[in-house]
PDB file of C-alpha atoms in Angstrom:
ATOM      1  CA  UNK A   1     117.809  78.865 114.305  1.00  0.00           C
ATOM      2  CA  UNK A   2     117.688  80.060 110.447  1.00  0.00           C
ATOM      3  CA  UNK A   3     114.556  81.366 109.187  1.00  0.00           C
ATOM      4  CA  UNK A   4     112.748  80.595 105.934  1.00  0.00           C
ATOM      5  CA  UNK A   5     114.736  81.816 103.000  1.00  0.00           C
ATOM      6  CA  UNK A   6     113.281  82.572  99.446  1.00  0.00           C
ATOM      7  CA  UNK A   7     114.979  83.425  96.536  1.00  0.00           C
ATOM      8  CA  UNK A   8     114.884  85.827  94.544  1.00  0.00           C
ATOM      9  CA  UNK A   9     113.634  88.990  96.286  1.00  0.00           C
ATOM     10  CA  UNK A  10     112.506  90.591  93.211  1.00  0.00           C
ATOM     11  CA  UNK A  11     112.030  89.410  89.825  1.00  0.00           C
ATOM     12  CA  UNK A  12     110.524  91.161  86.648  1.00  0.00           C
ATOM     13  CA  UNK A  13     109.237  89.435  83.626  1.00  0.00           C
ATOM     14  CA  UNK A  14     107.253  90.106  80.689  1.00  0.00           C
ATOM     15  CA  UNK A  15     103.925  88.494  80.331  1.00  0.00           C
ATOM     16  CA  UNK A  16     103.720  85.003  78.755  1.00  0.00           C
ATOM     17  CA  UNK A  17     107.190  84.365  79.972  1.00  0.00           C
ATOM     18  CA  UNK A  18     108.053  81.645  82.830  1.00  0.00           C
ATOM     19  CA  UNK A  19     109.230  82.233  86.201  1.00  0.00           C
ATOM     20  CA  UNK A  20     110.038  80.230  89.080  1.00  0.00           C
ATOM     21  CA  UNK A  21     110.705  81.143  93.020  1.00  0.00           C
ATOM     22  CA  UNK A  22     112.793  78.935  95.310  1.00  0.00           C
ATOM     23  CA  UNK A  23     111.712  78.566  99.274  1.00  0.00           C
ATOM     24  CA  UNK A  24     113.790  76.934 101.809  1.00  0.00           C
ATOM     25  CA  UNK A  25     111.604  76.168 105.060  1.00  0.00           C
ATOM     26  CA  UNK A  26     113.238  76.059 108.468  1.00  0.00           C
ATOM     27  CA  UNK A  27     114.987  72.599 108.958  1.00  0.00           C
ATOM     28  CA  UNK A  28     112.367  70.138 110.633  1.00  0.00           C
ATOM     29  CA  UNK A  29     109.546  71.921 109.402  1.00  0.00           C
ATOM     30  CA  UNK A  30     107.038  69.027 107.656  1.00  0.00           C
ATOM     31  CA  UNK A  31     104.845  71.659 106.354  1.00  0.00           C
ATOM     32  CA  UNK A  32     105.081  74.402 103.782  1.00  0.00           C
ATOM     33  CA  UNK A  33     102.953  76.743 102.396  1.00  0.00           C
ATOM     34  CA  UNK A  34     102.905  79.271  99.198  1.00  0.00           C
ATOM     35  CA  UNK A  35     100.699  82.274  99.599  1.00  0.00           C
ATOM     36  CA  UNK A  36      99.991  84.875  97.258  1.00  0.00           C
ATOM     37  CA  UNK A  37      99.889  88.623  98.538  1.00  0.00           C
ATOM     38  CA  UNK A  38      98.371  91.123  95.776  1.00  0.00           C
ATOM     39  CA  UNK A  39      98.979  94.797  96.709  1.00  0.00           C
ATOM     40  CA  UNK A  40      96.550  95.940  99.027  1.00  0.00           C
ATOM     41  CA  UNK A  41      94.844  92.444 100.335  1.00  0.00           C
ATOM     42  CA  UNK A  42      95.525  89.836 102.669  1.00  0.00           C
ATOM     43  CA  UNK A  43      97.718  86.786 101.899  1.00  0.00           C
ATOM     44  CA  UNK A  44      95.802  84.137  99.976  1.00  0.00           C
ATOM     45  CA  UNK A  45      96.759  80.280 100.110  1.00  0.00           C
ATOM     46  CA  UNK A  46      97.987  78.877  96.839  1.00  0.00           C
ATOM     47  CA  UNK A  47      99.273  75.373  98.237  1.00  0.00           C
ATOM     48  CA  UNK A  48     100.126  73.724 101.246  1.00  0.00           C
ATOM     49  CA  UNK A  49     102.281  70.792 101.431  1.00  0.00           C
ATOM     50  CA  UNK A  50     102.693  68.038 104.241  1.00  0.00           C
ATOM     51  CA  UNK A  51     106.239  66.499 103.684  1.00  0.00           C
ATOM     52  CA  UNK A  52     106.441  66.013  99.946  1.00  0.00           C
ATOM     53  CA  UNK A  53     102.475  65.474  99.683  1.00  0.00           C
ATOM     54  CA  UNK A  54     100.165  68.271  98.688  1.00  0.00           C
ATOM     55  CA  UNK A  55      97.315  68.871 101.624  1.00  0.00           C
ATOM     56  CA  UNK A  56      95.589  71.592  99.827  1.00  0.00           C
ATOM     57  CA  UNK A  57      95.974  73.131  96.340  1.00  0.00           C
ATOM     58  CA  UNK A  58      92.094  74.306  95.384  1.00  0.00           C
ATOM     59  CA  UNK A  59      93.246  77.684  94.921  1.00  0.00           C
ATOM     60  CA  UNK A  60      96.031  76.963  92.953  1.00  0.00           C
ATOM     61  CA  UNK A  61      95.524  78.037  89.210  1.00  0.00           C
ATOM     62  CA  UNK A  62      96.639  74.929  88.029  1.00  0.00           C
ATOM     63  CA  UNK A  63      96.712  75.468  84.345  1.00  0.00           C
ATOM     64  CA  UNK A  64      99.326  78.116  84.735  1.00  0.00           C
ATOM     65  CA  UNK A  65     100.864  77.599  88.116  1.00  0.00           C
ATOM     66  CA  UNK A  66     102.747  74.299  89.416  1.00  0.00           C
ATOM     67  CA  UNK A  67     104.747  73.868  92.278  1.00  0.00           C
ATOM     68  CA  UNK A  68     106.844  70.547  93.891  1.00  0.00           C
ATOM     69  CA  UNK A  69     108.355  70.081  96.987  1.00  0.00           C
ATOM     70  CA  UNK A  70     111.021  67.158  96.593  1.00  0.00           C
ATOM     71  CA  UNK A  71     112.194  65.316  99.241  1.00  0.00           C
ATOM     72  CA  UNK A  72     110.071  67.137 101.831  1.00  0.00           C
ATOM     73  CA  UNK A  73     112.344  70.024 101.999  1.00  0.00           C
ATOM     74  CA  UNK A  74     113.178  72.810  99.303  1.00  0.00           C
ATOM     75  CA  UNK A  75     110.101  73.835  97.161  1.00  0.00           C
ATOM     76  CA  UNK A  76     109.801  75.349  93.782  1.00  0.00           C
ATOM     77  CA  UNK A  77     106.851  77.716  92.586  1.00  0.00           C
ATOM     78  CA  UNK A  78     106.384  78.288  88.871  1.00  0.00           C
ATOM     79  CA  UNK A  79     104.129  80.270  86.784  1.00  0.00           C
ATOM     80  CA  UNK A  80     104.156  79.151  82.986  1.00  0.00           C
ATOM     81  CA  UNK A  81     102.991  81.468  81.391  1.00  0.00           C
ATOM     82  CA  UNK A  82     102.523  84.592  83.469  1.00  0.00           C
ATOM     83  CA  UNK A  83      99.778  87.394  82.931  1.00  0.00           C
ATOM     84  CA  UNK A  84      99.670  90.885  84.212  1.00  0.00           C
ATOM     85  CA  UNK A  85      97.323  89.790  87.340  1.00  0.00           C
ATOM     86  CA  UNK A  86     100.053  87.524  88.686  1.00  0.00           C
ATOM     87  CA  UNK A  87     101.852  90.606  89.983  1.00  0.00           C
ATOM     88  CA  UNK A  88     102.084  89.868  93.680  1.00  0.00           C
ATOM     89  CA  UNK A  89     104.444  89.083  96.367  1.00  0.00           C
ATOM     90  CA  UNK A  90     104.712  85.333  96.906  1.00  0.00           C
ATOM     91  CA  UNK A  91     105.102  84.072 100.594  1.00  0.00           C
ATOM     92  CA  UNK A  92     106.651  81.080 101.827  1.00  0.00           C
ATOM     93  CA  UNK A  93     105.557  79.815 105.093  1.00  0.00           C
ATOM     94  CA  UNK A  94     106.715  76.543 107.291  1.00  0.00           C
ATOM     95  CA  UNK A  95     105.573  74.988 110.274  1.00  0.00           C
ATOM     96  CA  UNK A  96     106.630  72.047 112.596  1.00  0.00           C
ATOM     97  CA  UNK A  97     103.104  70.313 112.447  1.00  0.00           C
ATOM     98  CA  UNK A  98     102.958  69.983 115.988  1.00  0.00           C
ATOM     99  CA  UNK A  99      99.765  70.256 118.195  1.00  0.00           C
ATOM    100  CA  UNK A 100      97.153  72.698 116.586  1.00  0.00           C
ATOM    101  CA  UNK A 101      97.597  74.740 119.832  1.00  0.00           C
ATOM    102  CA  UNK A 102     101.158  75.564 119.525  1.00  0.00           C
ATOM    103  CA  UNK A 103     101.946  75.542 115.783  1.00  0.00           C
ATOM    104  CA  UNK A 104     103.017  78.189 114.343  1.00  0.00           C
ATOM    105  CA  UNK A 105     103.725  79.236 110.251  1.00  0.00           C
ATOM    106  CA  UNK A 106     106.741  81.178 110.290  1.00  0.00           C
ATOM    107  CA  UNK A 107     106.996  83.294 106.960  1.00  0.00           C
ATOM    108  CA  UNK A 108     110.160  84.192 104.506  1.00  0.00           C
ATOM    109  CA  UNK A 109     110.609  87.582 103.305  1.00  0.00           C
ATOM    110  CA  UNK A 110     108.857  86.961  99.916  1.00  0.00           C
ATOM    111  CA  UNK A 111     109.323  87.396  96.186  1.00  0.00           C
ATOM    112  CA  UNK A 112     108.233  90.104  94.977  1.00  0.00           C
ATOM    113  CA  UNK A 113     106.812  89.682  91.024  1.00  0.00           C
ATOM    114  CA  UNK A 114     106.006  92.136  88.755  1.00  0.00           C
ATOM    115  CA  UNK A 115     104.774  91.236  85.517  1.00  0.00           C
ATOM    116  CA  UNK A 116     104.936  94.048  82.562  1.00  0.00           C
TER     117      UNK A 116
ATOM    118  CA  UNK B   1      84.059  79.409 104.408  1.00  0.00           C
ATOM    119  CA  UNK B   2      85.606  81.691 106.762  1.00  0.00           C
ATOM    120  CA  UNK B   3      86.216  85.205 106.148  1.00  0.00           C
ATOM    121  CA  UNK B   4      88.073  87.820 107.938  1.00  0.00           C
ATOM    122  CA  UNK B   5      87.180  91.511 108.120  1.00  0.00           C
ATOM    123  CA  UNK B   6      89.532  94.410 108.771  1.00  0.00           C
ATOM    124  CA  UNK B   7      87.419  97.737 108.149  1.00  0.00           C
ATOM    125  CA  UNK B   8      90.124 100.136 109.008  1.00  0.00           C
ATOM    126  CA  UNK B   9      92.613 100.464 106.200  1.00  0.00           C
ATOM    127  CA  UNK B  10      94.902 103.245 107.928  1.00  0.00           C
ATOM    128  CA  UNK B  11      95.308 103.768 111.331  1.00  0.00           C
ATOM    129  CA  UNK B  12      97.951 106.612 113.073  1.00  0.00           C
ATOM    130  CA  UNK B  13      98.818 107.005 116.540  1.00  0.00           C
ATOM    131  CA  UNK B  14     101.433 109.460 118.532  1.00  0.00           C
ATOM    132  CA  UNK B  15     104.582 107.795 119.962  1.00  0.00           C
ATOM    133  CA  UNK B  16     103.698 106.396 123.543  1.00  0.00           C
ATOM    134  CA  UNK B  17      99.958 106.215 123.100  1.00  0.00           C
ATOM    135  CA  UNK B  18      97.544 103.376 122.842  1.00  0.00           C
ATOM    136  CA  UNK B  19      95.937 102.258 119.631  1.00  0.00           C
ATOM    137  CA  UNK B  20      93.122  99.490 118.872  1.00  0.00           C
ATOM    138  CA  UNK B  21      93.188  97.829 115.534  1.00  0.00           C
ATOM    139  CA  UNK B  22      89.632  96.037 114.746  1.00  0.00           C
ATOM    140  CA  UNK B  23      88.858  92.567 113.387  1.00  0.00           C
ATOM    141  CA  UNK B  24      85.561  90.777 112.742  1.00  0.00           C
ATOM    142  CA  UNK B  25      85.286  87.071 111.348  1.00  0.00           C
ATOM    143  CA  UNK B  26      82.479  84.876 110.180  1.00  0.00           C
ATOM    144  CA  UNK B  27      82.598  81.194 110.716  1.00  0.00           C
ATOM    145  CA  UNK B  28      80.533  78.346 111.636  1.00  0.00           C
ATOM    146  CA  UNK B  29      82.754  76.569 113.596  1.00  0.00           C
ATOM    147  CA  UNK B  30      82.885  76.739 117.346  1.00  0.00           C
ATOM    148  CA  UNK B  31      86.796  75.842 117.683  1.00  0.00           C
ATOM    149  CA  UNK B  32      89.579  77.839 115.984  1.00  0.00           C
ATOM    150  CA  UNK B  33      92.435  79.764 116.412  1.00  0.00           C
ATOM    151  CA  UNK B  34      93.123  83.742 115.855  1.00  0.00           C
ATOM    152  CA  UNK B  35      96.216  85.464 115.197  1.00  0.00           C
ATOM    153  CA  UNK B  36      97.453  89.194 114.407  1.00  0.00           C
ATOM    154  CA  UNK B  37     100.351  89.587 112.114  1.00  0.00           C
ATOM    155  CA  UNK B  38     102.892  92.129 111.602  1.00  0.00           C
ATOM    156  CA  UNK B  39     104.053  93.068 108.351  1.00  0.00           C
ATOM    157  CA  UNK B  40     106.993  95.692 108.153  1.00  0.00           C
ATOM    158  CA  UNK B  41     108.334  97.100 104.697  1.00  0.00           C
ATOM    159  CA  UNK B  42     110.557  94.207 104.732  1.00  0.00           C
ATOM    160  CA  UNK B  43     107.440  92.242 104.038  1.00  0.00           C
ATOM    161  CA  UNK B  44     108.261  89.497 106.605  1.00  0.00           C
ATOM    162  CA  UNK B  45     105.165  88.352 108.226  1.00  0.00           C
ATOM    163  CA  UNK B  46     105.656  87.941 111.963  1.00  0.00           C
ATOM    164  CA  UNK B  47     103.243  86.860 114.789  1.00  0.00           C
ATOM    165  CA  UNK B  48     102.658  89.130 116.949  1.00  0.00           C
ATOM    166  CA  UNK B  49      99.928  87.231 118.992  1.00  0.00           C
ATOM    167  CA  UNK B  50      97.296  84.273 119.096  1.00  0.00           C
ATOM    168  CA  UNK B  51      94.015  83.167 120.823  1.00  0.00           C
ATOM    169  CA  UNK B  52      92.385  79.912 120.946  1.00  0.00           C
ATOM    170  CA  UNK B  53      88.643  80.189 120.773  1.00  0.00           C
ATOM    171  CA  UNK B  54      88.172  77.868 123.347  1.00  0.00           C
ATOM    172  CA  UNK B  55      90.055  80.180 125.998  1.00  0.00           C
ATOM    173  CA  UNK B  56      87.803  83.093 127.814  1.00  0.00           C
ATOM    174  CA  UNK B  57      90.831  84.591 128.710  1.00  0.00           C
ATOM    175  CA  UNK B  58      92.272  87.695 126.317  1.00  0.00           C
ATOM    176  CA  UNK B  59      95.695  86.894 125.228  1.00  0.00           C
ATOM    177  CA  UNK B  60      98.595  89.336 126.250  1.00  0.00           C
ATOM    178  CA  UNK B  61     102.177  89.347 124.977  1.00  0.00           C
ATOM    179  CA  UNK B  62     104.154  92.370 126.682  1.00  0.00           C
ATOM    180  CA  UNK B  63     102.498  95.612 125.147  1.00  0.00           C
ATOM    181  CA  UNK B  64     100.140  93.819 122.807  1.00  0.00           C
ATOM    182  CA  UNK B  65      96.796  92.034 124.132  1.00  0.00           C
ATOM    183  CA  UNK B  66      93.464  91.361 122.346  1.00  0.00           C
ATOM    184  CA  UNK B  67      89.914  91.893 123.052  1.00  0.00           C
ATOM    185  CA  UNK B  68      88.222  88.585 122.090  1.00  0.00           C
ATOM    186  CA  UNK B  69      84.314  88.434 121.990  1.00  0.00           C
ATOM    187  CA  UNK B  70      83.372  85.132 120.507  1.00  0.00           C
ATOM    188  CA  UNK B  71      79.713  86.017 120.434  1.00  0.00           C
ATOM    189  CA  UNK B  72      80.209  89.064 118.635  1.00  0.00           C
ATOM    190  CA  UNK B  73      82.958  87.092 116.412  1.00  0.00           C
ATOM    191  CA  UNK B  74      85.311  90.311 117.104  1.00  0.00           C
ATOM    192  CA  UNK B  75      89.293  89.976 117.750  1.00  0.00           C
ATOM    193  CA  UNK B  76      90.513  93.763 118.281  1.00  0.00           C
ATOM    194  CA  UNK B  77      94.370  94.362 118.870  1.00  0.00           C
ATOM    195  CA  UNK B  78      95.597  96.828 121.756  1.00  0.00           C
ATOM    196  CA  UNK B  79      98.924  98.055 121.334  1.00  0.00           C
ATOM    197  CA  UNK B  80      99.997 100.242 124.250  1.00  0.00           C
ATOM    198  CA  UNK B  81     103.091 102.793 124.750  1.00  0.00           C
ATOM    199  CA  UNK B  82     103.168 102.715 120.979  1.00  0.00           C
ATOM    200  CA  UNK B  83     106.793 102.920 119.160  1.00  0.00           C
ATOM    201  CA  UNK B  84     108.256 104.036 116.158  1.00  0.00           C
ATOM    202  CA  UNK B  85     109.122 100.064 115.164  1.00  0.00           C
ATOM    203  CA  UNK B  86     105.324  99.559 115.499  1.00  0.00           C
ATOM    204  CA  UNK B  87     104.589 101.084 112.157  1.00  0.00           C
ATOM    205  CA  UNK B  88     103.783  98.371 109.862  1.00  0.00           C
ATOM    206  CA  UNK B  89     100.717  96.537 108.372  1.00  0.00           C
ATOM    207  CA  UNK B  90      98.869  94.334 110.643  1.00  0.00           C
ATOM    208  CA  UNK B  91      96.849  90.960 109.586  1.00  0.00           C
ATOM    209  CA  UNK B  92      94.237  89.545 111.209  1.00  0.00           C
ATOM    210  CA  UNK B  93      94.076  85.927 110.361  1.00  0.00           C
ATOM    211  CA  UNK B  94      91.815  82.597 111.104  1.00  0.00           C
ATOM    212  CA  UNK B  95      92.904  79.202 111.356  1.00  0.00           C
ATOM    213  CA  UNK B  96      90.368  76.166 111.835  1.00  0.00           C
ATOM    214  CA  UNK B  97      91.181  74.005 114.422  1.00  0.00           C
ATOM    215  CA  UNK B  98      88.534  71.075 113.356  1.00  0.00           C
ATOM    216  CA  UNK B  99      89.894  67.574 113.219  1.00  0.00           C
ATOM    217  CA  UNK B 100      91.810  66.745 110.024  1.00  0.00           C
ATOM    218  CA  UNK B 101      91.407  70.359 108.749  1.00  0.00           C
ATOM    219  CA  UNK B 102      94.426  72.023 106.830  1.00  0.00           C
ATOM    220  CA  UNK B 103      96.226  74.671 108.731  1.00  0.00           C
ATOM    221  CA  UNK B 104      96.191  77.431 106.413  1.00  0.00           C
ATOM    222  CA  UNK B 105      95.543  81.041 107.605  1.00  0.00           C
ATOM    223  CA  UNK B 106      92.862  82.966 106.126  1.00  0.00           C
ATOM    224  CA  UNK B 107      93.651  86.737 106.441  1.00  0.00           C
ATOM    225  CA  UNK B 108      92.076  90.125 106.459  1.00  0.00           C
ATOM    226  CA  UNK B 109      92.685  92.716 104.105  1.00  0.00           C
ATOM    227  CA  UNK B 110      95.172  94.351 106.657  1.00  0.00           C
ATOM    228  CA  UNK B 111      95.425  97.867 108.665  1.00  0.00           C
ATOM    229  CA  UNK B 112      98.387 100.203 107.907  1.00  0.00           C
ATOM    230  CA  UNK B 113      99.548 101.598 111.468  1.00  0.00           C
ATOM    231  CA  UNK B 114     101.709 104.728 111.317  1.00  0.00           C
ATOM    232  CA  UNK B 115     103.477 105.875 114.418  1.00  0.00           C
ATOM    233  CA  UNK B 116     103.874 109.351 114.794  1.00  0.00           C
ATOM    234  CA  UNK B 117     106.943 110.780 116.759  1.00  0.00           C
TER     235      UNK B 117
END
């Protein structure tokens, strides 16, 4: 089975520019997560989708970050405009959303963003 | 809100030896799940082991086992017969099991494990 795909793997931009990341979850996975991982820290959830609806976006900086999951499959995360503190690895994960005891999140390789 | 603390930023172990990584957490919930994830330089997070809070028996997966102390809110990972491929950043994570809760993970800050040949 193919894993979670993300692109690009690396991105370097100037502050105040815009950037978008793409994620393709594992086929059939209803739930999709975007995490932000700043260097030296653990990942922090930005937004969670269940199919194409938002379950939790309480930690998403909505003045500059946006995300969508059209048709309940692929998702894009956008930053506009970027700030220096947005430099991080952006991880996408998906899960089948079966019984809680067996539900597992599978992670993609991440996109490393550097804002200069 | 739940918090996860990993107090060891770095650890090292000789190949074939045993190492224990520590994790403590804070929660007011009685039912939850705990996880250890491994993140090699490729950045892909890989699930190592999980523990259901309602189970008293400690989880094991081959060379990996946990010591789950619910009252102390402690969840340590033991790696036996360490191999060079075990070198990575290890994250402890918490997930609520409350009915209707979103299933996002709350991560600790990680422990960088070095395996010495």
